[in-house]
PDB file of C-alpha atoms in Angstrom:
ATOM      1  CA  MET G   1       5.283  50.979  33.461  1.00 68.00           C
ATOM      2  CA  GLY G   2       6.032  46.942  32.651  1.00 70.00           C
ATOM      3  CA  CYS G   3       6.229  44.440  34.483  1.00 71.00           C
ATOM      4  CA  GLY G   4       8.005  41.159  33.920  1.00 74.00           C
ATOM      5  CA  GLY G   5       8.609  37.556  35.516  1.00 75.00           C
ATOM      6  CA  ILE G   6      10.488  34.399  35.029  1.00 77.00           C
ATOM      7  CA  LEU G   7       8.382  30.970  35.526  1.00 75.00           C
ATOM      8  CA  ARG G   8      10.626  28.079  36.842  1.00 77.00           C
ATOM      9  CA  ASP G   9      10.358  24.090  37.601  1.00 74.00           C
ATOM     10  CA  ASP G  10      11.621  22.320  40.608  1.00 74.00           C
ATOM     11  CA  LYS G  11      14.827  22.328  39.529  1.00 81.00           C
ATOM     12  CA  ARG G  12      14.630  25.838  38.663  1.00 80.00           C
ATOM     13  CA  VAL G  13      15.342  25.972  35.309  1.00 83.00           C
ATOM     14  CA  ALA G  14      12.607  28.853  33.633  1.00 81.00           C
ATOM     15  CA  CYS G  15       9.631  27.077  31.954  1.00 77.00           C
ATOM     16  CA  ALA G  16       8.465  30.120  31.173  1.00 77.00           C
ATOM     17  CA  LEU G  17       8.992  34.440  30.720  1.00 79.00           C
ATOM     18  CA  PHE G  18       7.238  37.356  30.124  1.00 79.00           C
ATOM     19  CA  SER G  19       7.497  41.034  30.387  1.00 79.00           C
ATOM     20  CA  GLU G  20       4.980  43.509  29.062  1.00 78.00           C
ATOM     21  CA  ARG G  21       4.147  47.530  28.915  1.00 81.00           C
ATOM     22  CA  ILE G  22       0.899  47.163  31.238  1.00 76.00           C
ATOM     23  CA  GLU G  23      -1.029  50.185  32.750  1.00 77.00           C
ATOM     24  CA  ALA G  24      -0.965  49.929  36.192  1.00 68.00           C
ATOM     25  CA  ARG G  25      -1.381  52.714  39.454  1.00 77.00           C
ATOM     26  CA  GLY G  26       0.660  52.501  41.209  1.00 78.00           C
ATOM     27  CA  THR G  27       3.838  49.213  42.777  1.00 77.00           C
ATOM     28  CA  GLU G  28       1.389  46.840  44.193  1.00 81.00           C
ATOM     29  CA  MET G  29      -1.311  46.865  41.380  1.00 82.00           C
ATOM     30  CA  ALA G  30       2.300  46.040  39.685  1.00 78.00           C
ATOM     31  CA  LYS G  31       2.656  43.150  41.336  1.00 79.00           C
ATOM     32  CA  ILE G  32      -0.729  41.551  40.926  1.00 82.00           C
ATOM     33  CA  ILE G  33      -0.077  41.766  37.386  1.00 81.00           C
ATOM     34  CA  ALA G  34       2.075  40.018  37.235  1.00 80.00           C
ATOM     35  CA  ILE G  35       1.175  37.478  39.631  1.00 81.00           C
ATOM     36  CA  LYS G  36      -1.800  36.863  38.168  1.00 84.00           C
ATOM     37  CA  LYS G  37       0.244  36.563  35.130  1.00 81.00           C
ATOM     38  CA  VAL G  38       2.346  33.862  36.552  1.00 78.00           C
ATOM     39  CA  MET G  39      -0.538  32.087  37.990  1.00 81.00           C
ATOM     40  CA  ASP G  40      -2.537  32.302  34.608  1.00 83.00           C
ATOM     41  CA  MET G  41       1.072  30.373  33.097  1.00 78.00           C
ATOM     42  CA  TYR G  42       1.322  27.709  35.637  1.00 78.00           C
ATOM     43  CA  ILE G  43      -2.228  26.713  35.798  1.00 81.00           C
ATOM     44  CA  ARG G  44      -1.618  26.204  31.773  1.00 79.00           C
ATOM     45  CA  SER G  45       1.624  24.601  32.062  1.00 73.00           C
ATOM     46  CA  SER G  46       0.019  22.774  35.499  1.00 64.00           C
ATOM     47  CA  ARG G  47      -1.654  20.106  32.510  1.00 62.00           C
ATOM     48  CA  LYS G  48       1.690  18.946  32.013  1.00 61.00           C
ATOM     49  CA  ALA G  49       3.450  18.903  34.635  1.00 64.00           C
ATOM     50  CA  HIS G  50       2.407  18.280  38.846  1.00 69.00           C
ATOM     51  CA  VAL G  51       4.361  20.890  40.635  1.00 66.00           C
ATOM     52  CA  PRO G  52       4.562  22.626  43.881  1.00 70.00           C
ATOM     53  CA  LEU G  53       3.779  26.736  42.585  1.00 69.00           C
ATOM     54  CA  ILE G  54       6.246  29.340  44.452  1.00 69.00           C
ATOM     55  CA  ILE G  55       5.916  31.839  44.534  1.00 69.00           C
ATOM     56  CA  GLY G  56       9.465  34.592  44.693  1.00 68.00           C
ATOM     57  CA  TYR G  57       9.415  38.941  43.976  1.00 64.00           C
ATOM     58  CA  ALA G  58      12.664  39.660  44.550  1.00 60.00           C
ATOM     59  CA  ARG G  59      12.424  43.161  43.089  1.00 58.00           C
ATOM     60  CA  LEU G  60      10.576  45.589  41.512  1.00 51.00           C
ATOM     61  CA  LEU G  61      11.889  48.309  38.640  1.00 48.00           C
ATOM     62  CA  LEU G  62       9.810  51.211  37.170  1.00 45.00           C
ATOM     63  CA  ARG G  63      10.499  52.716  34.222  1.00 46.00           C
ATOM     64  CA  ASN G  64       7.988  55.390  33.166  1.00 41.00           C
ATOM     65  CA  GLY G  65       8.196  56.048  29.056  1.00 40.00           C
TER      66      GLY G  65
END
C-alpha cells in the first residue's frame, strides 16, 4: 500500500510532496500515516514561515503489488 500528500502554503502553492510505500492495515491507518507525515513536514517548515495548517482529505488510492 502507498500514501502520498502535498503540503501547500496559504496561497495553495505546493511547498513539499511525498509519496511512498507503507505497511498499513486498511485505509484508516493509511490516512493516519499520511496526516502524521504532513504534520512532520509542516512542523519542520513552520520555522521558516508562519502559515495556518489546514488538513484536507481529497481521495485515497489503494494499490497492492
